[in-house]
XYZ file of C-alpha atoms in Angstrom:
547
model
C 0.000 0.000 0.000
C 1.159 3.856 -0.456
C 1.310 6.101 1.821
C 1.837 8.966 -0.295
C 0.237 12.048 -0.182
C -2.738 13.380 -3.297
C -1.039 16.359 -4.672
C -3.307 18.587 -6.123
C -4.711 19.427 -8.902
C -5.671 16.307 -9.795
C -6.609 17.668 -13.121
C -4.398 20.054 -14.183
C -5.215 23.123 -16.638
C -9.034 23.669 -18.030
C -10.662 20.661 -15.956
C -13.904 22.452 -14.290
C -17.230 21.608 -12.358
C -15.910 17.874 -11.335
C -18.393 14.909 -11.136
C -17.108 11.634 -9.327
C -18.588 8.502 -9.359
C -16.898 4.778 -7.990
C -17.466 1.757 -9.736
C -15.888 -1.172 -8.055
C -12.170 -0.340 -7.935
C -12.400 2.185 -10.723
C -12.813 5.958 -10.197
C -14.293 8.739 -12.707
C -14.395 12.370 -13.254
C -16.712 14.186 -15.918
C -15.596 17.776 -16.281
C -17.028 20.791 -18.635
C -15.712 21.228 -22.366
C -18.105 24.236 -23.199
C -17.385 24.929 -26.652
C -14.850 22.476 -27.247
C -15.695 19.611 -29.188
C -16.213 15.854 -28.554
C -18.449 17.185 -25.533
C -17.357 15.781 -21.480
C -13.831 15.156 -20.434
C -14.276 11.701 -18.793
C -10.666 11.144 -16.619
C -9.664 7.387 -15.179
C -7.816 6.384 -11.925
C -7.444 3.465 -9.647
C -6.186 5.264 -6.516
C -6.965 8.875 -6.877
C -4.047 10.132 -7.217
C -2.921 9.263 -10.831
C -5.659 10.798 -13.579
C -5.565 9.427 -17.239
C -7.834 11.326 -20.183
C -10.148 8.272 -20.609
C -12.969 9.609 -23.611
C -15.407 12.241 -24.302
C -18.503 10.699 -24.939
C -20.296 13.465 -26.595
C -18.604 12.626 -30.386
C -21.849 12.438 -32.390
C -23.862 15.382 -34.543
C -27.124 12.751 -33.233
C -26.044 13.661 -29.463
C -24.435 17.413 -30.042
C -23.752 20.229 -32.111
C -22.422 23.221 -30.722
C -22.238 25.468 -33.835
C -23.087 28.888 -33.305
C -22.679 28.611 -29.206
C -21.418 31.437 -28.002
C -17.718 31.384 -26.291
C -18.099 30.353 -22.634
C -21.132 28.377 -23.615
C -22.156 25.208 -24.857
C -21.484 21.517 -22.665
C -21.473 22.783 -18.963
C -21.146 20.784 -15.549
C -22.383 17.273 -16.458
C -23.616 14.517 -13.559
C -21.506 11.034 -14.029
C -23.754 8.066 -11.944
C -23.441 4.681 -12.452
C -26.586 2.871 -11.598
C -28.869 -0.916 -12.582
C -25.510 -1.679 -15.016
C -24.770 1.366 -16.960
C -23.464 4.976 -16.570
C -25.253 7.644 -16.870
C -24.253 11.011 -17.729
C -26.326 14.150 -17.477
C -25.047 17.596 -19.089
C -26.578 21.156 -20.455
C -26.075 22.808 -23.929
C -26.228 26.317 -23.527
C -27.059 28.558 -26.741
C -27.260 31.711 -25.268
C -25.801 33.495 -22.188
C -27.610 36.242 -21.515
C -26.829 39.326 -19.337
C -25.734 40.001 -16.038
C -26.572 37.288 -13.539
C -26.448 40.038 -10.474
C -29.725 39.350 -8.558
C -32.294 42.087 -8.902
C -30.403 43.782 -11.321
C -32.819 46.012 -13.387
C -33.889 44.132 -16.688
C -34.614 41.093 -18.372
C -31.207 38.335 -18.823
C -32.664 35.625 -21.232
C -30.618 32.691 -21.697
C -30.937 29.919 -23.135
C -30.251 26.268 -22.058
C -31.435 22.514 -22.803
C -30.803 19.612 -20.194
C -29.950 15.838 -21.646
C -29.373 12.293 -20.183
C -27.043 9.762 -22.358
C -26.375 6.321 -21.170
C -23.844 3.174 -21.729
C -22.857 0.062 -20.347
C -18.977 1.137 -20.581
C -17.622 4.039 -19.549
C -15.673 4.348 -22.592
C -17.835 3.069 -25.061
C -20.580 3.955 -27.500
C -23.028 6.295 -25.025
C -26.785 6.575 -26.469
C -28.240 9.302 -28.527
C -29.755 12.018 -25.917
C -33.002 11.734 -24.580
C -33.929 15.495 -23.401
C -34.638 16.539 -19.820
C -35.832 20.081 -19.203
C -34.741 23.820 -20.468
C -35.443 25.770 -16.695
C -31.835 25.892 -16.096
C -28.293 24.723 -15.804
C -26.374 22.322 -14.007
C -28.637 19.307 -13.982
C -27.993 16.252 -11.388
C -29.286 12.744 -11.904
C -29.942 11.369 -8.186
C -30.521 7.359 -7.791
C -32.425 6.645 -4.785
C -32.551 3.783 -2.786
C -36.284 2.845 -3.299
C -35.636 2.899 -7.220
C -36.458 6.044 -8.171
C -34.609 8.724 -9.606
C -34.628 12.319 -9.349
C -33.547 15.606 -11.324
C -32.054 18.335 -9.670
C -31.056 21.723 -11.632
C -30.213 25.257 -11.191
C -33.508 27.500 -11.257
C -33.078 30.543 -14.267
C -35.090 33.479 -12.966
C -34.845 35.537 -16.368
C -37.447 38.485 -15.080
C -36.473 42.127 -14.113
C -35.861 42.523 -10.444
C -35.497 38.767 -9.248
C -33.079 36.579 -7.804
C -31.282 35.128 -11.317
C -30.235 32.147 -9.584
C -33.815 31.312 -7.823
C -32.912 28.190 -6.285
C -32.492 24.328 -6.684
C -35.249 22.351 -8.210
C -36.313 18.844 -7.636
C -38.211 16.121 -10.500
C -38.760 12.708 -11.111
C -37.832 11.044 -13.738
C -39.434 8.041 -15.299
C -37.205 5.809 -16.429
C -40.122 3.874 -18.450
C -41.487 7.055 -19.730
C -38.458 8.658 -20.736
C -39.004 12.162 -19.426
C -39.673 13.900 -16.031
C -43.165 13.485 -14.459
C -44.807 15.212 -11.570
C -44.388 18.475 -10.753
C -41.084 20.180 -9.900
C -40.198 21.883 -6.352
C -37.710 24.455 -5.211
C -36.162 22.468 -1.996
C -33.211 25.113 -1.490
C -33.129 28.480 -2.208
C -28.967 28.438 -0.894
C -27.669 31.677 1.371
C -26.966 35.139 1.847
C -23.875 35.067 -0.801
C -26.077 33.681 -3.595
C -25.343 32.144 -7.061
C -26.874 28.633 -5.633
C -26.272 26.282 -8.393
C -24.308 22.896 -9.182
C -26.649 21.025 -6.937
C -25.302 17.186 -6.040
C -27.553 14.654 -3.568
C -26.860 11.855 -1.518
C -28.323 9.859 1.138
C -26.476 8.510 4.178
C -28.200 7.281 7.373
C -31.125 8.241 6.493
C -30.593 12.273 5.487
C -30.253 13.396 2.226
C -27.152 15.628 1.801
C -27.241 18.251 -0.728
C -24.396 19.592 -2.162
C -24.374 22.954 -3.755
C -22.086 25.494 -5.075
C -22.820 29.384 -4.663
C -20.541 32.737 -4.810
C -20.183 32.785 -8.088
C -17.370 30.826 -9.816
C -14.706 33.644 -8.999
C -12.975 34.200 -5.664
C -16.484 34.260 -3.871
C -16.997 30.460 -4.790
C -18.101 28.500 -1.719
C -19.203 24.348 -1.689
C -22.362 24.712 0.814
C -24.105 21.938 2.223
C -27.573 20.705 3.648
C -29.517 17.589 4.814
C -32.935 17.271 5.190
C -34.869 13.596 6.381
C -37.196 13.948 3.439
C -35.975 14.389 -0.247
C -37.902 17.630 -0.975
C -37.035 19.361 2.131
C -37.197 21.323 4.087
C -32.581 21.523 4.005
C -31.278 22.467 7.264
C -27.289 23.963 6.425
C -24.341 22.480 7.660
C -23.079 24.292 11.071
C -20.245 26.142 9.339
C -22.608 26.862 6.141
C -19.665 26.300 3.814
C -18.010 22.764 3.296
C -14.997 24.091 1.747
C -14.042 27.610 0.353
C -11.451 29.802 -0.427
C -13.632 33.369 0.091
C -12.343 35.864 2.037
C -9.044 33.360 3.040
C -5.952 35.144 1.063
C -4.159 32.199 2.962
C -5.195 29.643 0.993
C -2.858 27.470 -1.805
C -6.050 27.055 -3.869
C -8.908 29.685 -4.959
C -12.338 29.816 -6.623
C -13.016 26.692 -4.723
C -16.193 25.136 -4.869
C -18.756 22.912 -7.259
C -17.763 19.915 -5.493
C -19.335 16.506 -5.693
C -18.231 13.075 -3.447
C -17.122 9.892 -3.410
C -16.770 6.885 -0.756
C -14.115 4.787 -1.337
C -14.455 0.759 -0.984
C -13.362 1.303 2.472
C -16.141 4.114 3.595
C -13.690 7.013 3.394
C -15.188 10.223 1.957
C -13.447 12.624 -0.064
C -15.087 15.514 -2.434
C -13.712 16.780 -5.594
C -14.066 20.292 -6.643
C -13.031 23.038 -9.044
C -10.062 25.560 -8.106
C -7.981 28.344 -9.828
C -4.082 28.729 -9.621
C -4.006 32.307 -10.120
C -0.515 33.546 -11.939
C 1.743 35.236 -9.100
C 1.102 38.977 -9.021
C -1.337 39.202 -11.343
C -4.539 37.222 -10.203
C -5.302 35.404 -13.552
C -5.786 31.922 -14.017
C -4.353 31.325 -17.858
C -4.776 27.425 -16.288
C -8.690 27.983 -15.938
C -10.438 26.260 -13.538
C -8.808 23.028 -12.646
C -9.992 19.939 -10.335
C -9.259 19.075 -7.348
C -9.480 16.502 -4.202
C -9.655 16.584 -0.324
C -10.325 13.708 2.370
C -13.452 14.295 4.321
C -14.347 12.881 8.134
C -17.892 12.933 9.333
C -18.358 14.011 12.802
C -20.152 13.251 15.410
C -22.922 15.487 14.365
C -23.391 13.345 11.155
C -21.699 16.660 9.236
C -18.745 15.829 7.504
C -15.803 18.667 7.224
C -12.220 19.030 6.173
C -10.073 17.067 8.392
C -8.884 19.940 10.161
C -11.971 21.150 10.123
C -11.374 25.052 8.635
C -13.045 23.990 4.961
C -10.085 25.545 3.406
C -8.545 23.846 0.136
C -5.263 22.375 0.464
C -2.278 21.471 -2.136
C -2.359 17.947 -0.232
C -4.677 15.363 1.417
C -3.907 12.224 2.516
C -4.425 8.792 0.023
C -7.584 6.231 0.458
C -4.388 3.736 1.117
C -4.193 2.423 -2.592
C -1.521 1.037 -4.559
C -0.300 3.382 -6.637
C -1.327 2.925 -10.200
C 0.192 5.352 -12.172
C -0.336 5.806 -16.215
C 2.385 6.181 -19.042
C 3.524 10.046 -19.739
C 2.217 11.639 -22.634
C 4.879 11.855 -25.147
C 6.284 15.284 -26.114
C 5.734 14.968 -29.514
C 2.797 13.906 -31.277
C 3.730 13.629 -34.753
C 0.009 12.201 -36.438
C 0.720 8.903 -37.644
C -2.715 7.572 -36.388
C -5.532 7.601 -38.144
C -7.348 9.452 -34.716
C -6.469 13.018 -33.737
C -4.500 12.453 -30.188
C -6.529 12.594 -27.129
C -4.968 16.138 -25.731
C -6.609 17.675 -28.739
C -9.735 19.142 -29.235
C -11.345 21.390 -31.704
C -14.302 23.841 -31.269
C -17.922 23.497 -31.975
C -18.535 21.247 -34.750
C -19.814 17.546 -34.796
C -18.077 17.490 -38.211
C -14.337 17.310 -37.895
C -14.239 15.555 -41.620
C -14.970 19.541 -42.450
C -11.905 21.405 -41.144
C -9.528 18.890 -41.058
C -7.910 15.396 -42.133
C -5.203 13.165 -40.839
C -5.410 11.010 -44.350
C -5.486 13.301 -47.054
C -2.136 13.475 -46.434
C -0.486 10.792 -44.346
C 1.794 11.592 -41.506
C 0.202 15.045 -41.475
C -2.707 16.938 -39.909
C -4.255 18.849 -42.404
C -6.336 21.960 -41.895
C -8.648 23.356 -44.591
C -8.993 27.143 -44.240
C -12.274 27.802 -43.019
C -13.898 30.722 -41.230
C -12.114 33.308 -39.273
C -10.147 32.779 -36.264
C -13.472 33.209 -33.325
C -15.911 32.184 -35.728
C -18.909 30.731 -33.658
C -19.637 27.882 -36.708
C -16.604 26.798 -38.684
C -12.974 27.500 -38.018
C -10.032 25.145 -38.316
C -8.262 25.189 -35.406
C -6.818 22.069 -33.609
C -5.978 22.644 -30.065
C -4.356 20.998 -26.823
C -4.909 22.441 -23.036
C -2.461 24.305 -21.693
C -1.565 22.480 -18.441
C 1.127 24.253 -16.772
C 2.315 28.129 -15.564
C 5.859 27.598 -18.000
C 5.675 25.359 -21.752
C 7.571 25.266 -24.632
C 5.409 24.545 -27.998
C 6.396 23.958 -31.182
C 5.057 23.039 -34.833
C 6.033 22.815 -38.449
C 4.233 24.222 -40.628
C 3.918 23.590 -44.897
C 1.369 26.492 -46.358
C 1.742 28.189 -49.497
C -0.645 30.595 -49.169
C -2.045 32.749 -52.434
C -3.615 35.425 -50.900
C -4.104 37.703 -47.823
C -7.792 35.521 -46.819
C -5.479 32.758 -46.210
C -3.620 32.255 -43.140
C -2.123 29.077 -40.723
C 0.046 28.831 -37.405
C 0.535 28.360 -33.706
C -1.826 29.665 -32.035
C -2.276 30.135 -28.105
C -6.270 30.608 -27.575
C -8.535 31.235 -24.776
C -11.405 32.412 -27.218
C -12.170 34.550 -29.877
C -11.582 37.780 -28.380
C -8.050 36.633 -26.374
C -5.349 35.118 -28.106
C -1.622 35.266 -29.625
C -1.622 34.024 -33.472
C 1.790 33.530 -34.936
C 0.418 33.084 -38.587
C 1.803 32.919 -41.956
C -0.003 34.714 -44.649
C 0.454 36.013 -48.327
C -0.088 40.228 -49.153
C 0.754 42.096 -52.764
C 3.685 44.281 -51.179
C 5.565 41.838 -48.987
C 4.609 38.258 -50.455
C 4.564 34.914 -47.997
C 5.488 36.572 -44.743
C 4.988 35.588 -40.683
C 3.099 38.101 -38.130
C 1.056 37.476 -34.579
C -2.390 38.933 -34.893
C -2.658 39.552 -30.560
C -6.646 40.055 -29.378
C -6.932 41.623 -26.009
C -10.508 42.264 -24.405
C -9.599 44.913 -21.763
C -8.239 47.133 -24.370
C -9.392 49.972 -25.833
C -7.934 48.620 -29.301
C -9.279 44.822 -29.409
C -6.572 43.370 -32.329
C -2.934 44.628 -33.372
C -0.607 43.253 -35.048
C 3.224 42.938 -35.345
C 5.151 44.234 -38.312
C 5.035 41.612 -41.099
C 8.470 38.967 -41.165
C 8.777 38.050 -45.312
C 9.527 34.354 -45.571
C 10.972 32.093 -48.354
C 8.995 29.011 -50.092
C 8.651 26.149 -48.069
C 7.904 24.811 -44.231
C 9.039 26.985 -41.454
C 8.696 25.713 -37.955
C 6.949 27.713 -35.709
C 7.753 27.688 -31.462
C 6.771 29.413 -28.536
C 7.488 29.533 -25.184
C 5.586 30.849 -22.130
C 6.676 31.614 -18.292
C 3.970 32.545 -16.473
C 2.715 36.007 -18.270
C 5.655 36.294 -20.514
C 4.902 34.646 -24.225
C 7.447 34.776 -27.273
C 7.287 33.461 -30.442
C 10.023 32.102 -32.521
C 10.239 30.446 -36.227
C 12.893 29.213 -38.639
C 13.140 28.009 -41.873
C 16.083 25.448 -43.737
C 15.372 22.358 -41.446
C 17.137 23.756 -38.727
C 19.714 25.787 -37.297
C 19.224 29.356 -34.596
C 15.471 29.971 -33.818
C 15.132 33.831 -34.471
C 13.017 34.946 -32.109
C 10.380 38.527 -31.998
C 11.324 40.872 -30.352
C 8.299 41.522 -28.945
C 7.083 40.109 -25.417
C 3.181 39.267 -25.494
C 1.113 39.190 -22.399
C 0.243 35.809 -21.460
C -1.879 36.700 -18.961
C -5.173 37.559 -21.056
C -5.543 34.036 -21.815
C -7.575 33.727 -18.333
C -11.117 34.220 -17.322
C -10.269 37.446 -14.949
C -8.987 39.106 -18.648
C -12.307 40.164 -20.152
C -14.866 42.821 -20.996
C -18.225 43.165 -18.334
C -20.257 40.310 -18.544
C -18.524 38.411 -20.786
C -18.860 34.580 -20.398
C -15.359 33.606 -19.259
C -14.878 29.791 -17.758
C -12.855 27.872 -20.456
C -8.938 28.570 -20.068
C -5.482 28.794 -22.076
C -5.053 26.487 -24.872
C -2.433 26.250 -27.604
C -2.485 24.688 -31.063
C -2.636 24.903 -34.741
C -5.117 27.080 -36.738
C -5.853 28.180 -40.684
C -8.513 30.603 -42.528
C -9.448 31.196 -46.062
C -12.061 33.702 -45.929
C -12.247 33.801 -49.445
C -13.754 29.966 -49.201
C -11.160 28.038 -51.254
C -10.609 26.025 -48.094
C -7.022 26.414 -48.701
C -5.055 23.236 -46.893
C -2.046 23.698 -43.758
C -0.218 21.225 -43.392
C 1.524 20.098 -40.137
C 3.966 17.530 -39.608
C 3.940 17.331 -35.731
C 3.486 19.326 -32.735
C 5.608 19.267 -29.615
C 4.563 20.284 -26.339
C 6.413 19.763 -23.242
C 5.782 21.420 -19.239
C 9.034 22.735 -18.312
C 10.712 24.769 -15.143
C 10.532 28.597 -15.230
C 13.506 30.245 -17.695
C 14.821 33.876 -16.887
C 15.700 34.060 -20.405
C 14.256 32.551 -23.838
C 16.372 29.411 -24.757
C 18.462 29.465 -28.026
């Protein structure tokens, strides 16, 4: 057995609103993609301490298409149970955001939103086409009681001028024979003071049910509250300290924004709950890493409350194993240089259920080719192939054969939060300087929202394309001739807007820092890129950029 301590995060970089479930001596996590497509990270361990990118089950157009979701929207916080010899998997599509979500601020905030339930027998196989739930609001929970029936719980949308946005959590069957909810639904917790209540979990344990919430808002207010009540529709009495685990108002703590927890008993009755956190940058209180998952040991007093096992609900950097054997998986290589006939599993792209569209990994083999497509932020059809960013200091690389004909055409490295904050390093074609390299830079806390650097002419041929990041300092590099001295821009790029805290008022912001490859043709040639390979490897901090 190991003694060793969890480190966390468990999940490192974009890995939000965490959903647990145990099946014999297998663990799970579902975690939000939002607009990135396949739809639900599903992660794998055997002693919850090593993680493994297991699927995404959301794959088909039959069980989701994204195109046209707004940024920050689409597939949020899905429900992973396992229950009668299948898993099933509850998550929202969101098509519109909507305004503020400050309670009785003045004016309507419509939003739009549509609930679904998808099953299998595997975790990692072929989950059903979606059978559709409700539309009333977000962060649906699928709760398996132990008389048979089961139960939705979601977030309440209050849309009208002058209420409470967030209007509480509601409670419906669901027929499993019917295929839809029946019987009316209740509001059983309308959450506390600080507001926000969403991400409702349940479980039942000596006879209360326990329900898990999130509230504060997903920023540095974020709290996990909890409540039990004897019956399942309330009334919820709240947990002595009123807040499970947080980070608000502690400055202290390793972790912050903690909070949209769920838990999990191990084999041997130990409790632990896994929740979403932000690692903001040092000085600058952005998280380019997003909001990332992670895990802490619970003990249940006395009281039949469980807390933190020293009892102060703050998050910690470590909490003690469930006494498993360690099971660790193999290391993701540096280099992934797409010889499969599947896109690695690091890599996602954004929105469409029709990758065939906007890129290939056959047309040319040994290659991934990108057709040119819509412009870089487009909400239907761009080509760009993407991998999270997982730690504070990378170094990325790419090569990179495009001959383009025209200014609409473009391809590169690209590091992307979403359409309105990112760092292109992109070759392109113009009358006056020919094939030439610039980095298009889109900042939304600017006045001016795009600029450009001063364009780099290039010869025929593939150049390789690099960058590397330390915390908020990004450069880009590129050569050409298969090899020899990188020459690098002299320009230093802020890092830091890749983050949720970088944004406009009442922008969505909850995905986080990615990096990848990307090509346009605006004119709609769907002129090809073609890259060789892509390198990306987590490194220690560097004072200076490497030769």
């Amino acid at each position: 057995m190991s003694n060793d301590l969890i480190r966390n995060p468990i999940l490192r970089g974009f890995n939000p609103d965490p959903s647990i479930v145990r099946v014999g001596e297998d663990y799970y996590i579902a975690t939000s993609t939002f607009e990135w497509f396949p739809g639900v990270q599903i992660h794998h361990s055997r002693d919850l301490r090593n993680w493994r990118l297991l699927s995404r089950p959301l794959r088909r157009p039959s069980q989701l298409n994204m195109m046209g979701d707004p940024d920050g929207c689409g597939v949020w916080a899905p429900c992973l149970t396992y229950a009668e010899g299948r898993f099933w998997l509850i998550f929202t599509d969101v098509k519109r955001y909507g305004r503020t979500t400050v309670g009785g601020a003045s004016g309507a905030s419509l939003r739009d939103f549509h609930n679904y339930l998808v099953t299998c027998e595997t975790i990692d196989g072929e989950w059903s086409d979606p059978i559709y739930l409700n539309s009333s609001g977000f962060d649906p929970s699928l709760f398996h009681d132990d008389d048979g029936r089961k139960w939705l719980l979601n977030q309440l949308w209050d849309h009208r001028p002058g209420r409470n946005r967030f209007a509480g959590i509601v409670l419906q069957e669901f027929s499993v024979a019917e295929q839809r909810l029946v019987g009316e639904r209740k509001v059983i917790f309308e959450g506390t003071p600080i507001g926000l209540t969403e991400a409702p979990h349940l479980y039942k344990r000596d006879g209360w049910y326990y329900l898990l919430t999130a509230e504060g808002g997903t920023g540095w207010g974020h709290a996990a509250t909890l409540a039990r009540s004897r019956t399942i529709d309330g009334p919820y009495e709240l947990h002595p300290d009123t807040y499970l685990l947080t980070a608000r108002d502690r400055p202290h703590a390793p972790l912050h924004r903690a909070g949209h927890g769920d838990l999990v008993e191990t084999a041997d009755g130990e409790t632990y709950i896994v929740y979403l956190c932000g690692r903001p940058l040092p000085g600058r209180g952005r998280c380019v890493l997003g909001r990332e998952t992670a895990i802490q040991k619970l003990t249940w007093d006395a009281d039949g409350w469980p807390r933190t096992l020293d009892g102060s609900g703050d998050p910690t950097l470590e909490t003690p194993g469930a006494g498993l054997d360690d099971y660790p998986w193999p290391m993701t290589p540096v280099r992934e240089d797409f010889d499969a006939g599947d896109l690695p599993i690091d890599f996602q792209w954004l929105r469409t259920p029709h990758p065939e569209t906007i890129f290939s990994l056959s047309a040319r083999p040994g290659f991934l080719r990108l057709y040119g497509r819509e412009s870089l932020g487009s909400v239907f059809t761009q080509a760009l192939v993407a991998r999270r960013q997982q730690a504070h200091c990378y170094s990325a690389a790419t090569i990179l054969d495009f001959e383009p004909a025209h200014f609409q055409q473009a391809a590169g490295l690209v590091c992307y939060y979403n359409g309105s904050k990112l760092h292109y390093l992109h070759v392109s074609h113009d009358d006056e300087v020919g094939k030439h390299l610039r980095v298009m830079t889109c900042t939304p806390d600017s006045p001016q929202a795009d600029s450009f650097t001063a364009p780099i002419p290039l010869t025929s041929g593939a150049v390789e394309l690099r960058v590397e990041v330390d915390f908020e300092r990004l450069r880009f590099g590129f050569r050409q001739g298969g090899g020899g001295a990188w020459r690098w821009l002299p320009e230093v790029f802020d890092a830091s807007i890749l983050s949720d805290e970088a944004t406009a008022p009442g922008a969505p912001n909850f995905t986080g820092a990615f990096v990848g490859i990307a090509c346009q043709d605006m004119s709609g040639e769907a002129a090809p890129a073609d890259f060789d390979w892509f390198d990306y490897q987590e490194r220690a901090y560097a004072a200076r950029t490497p030769a």
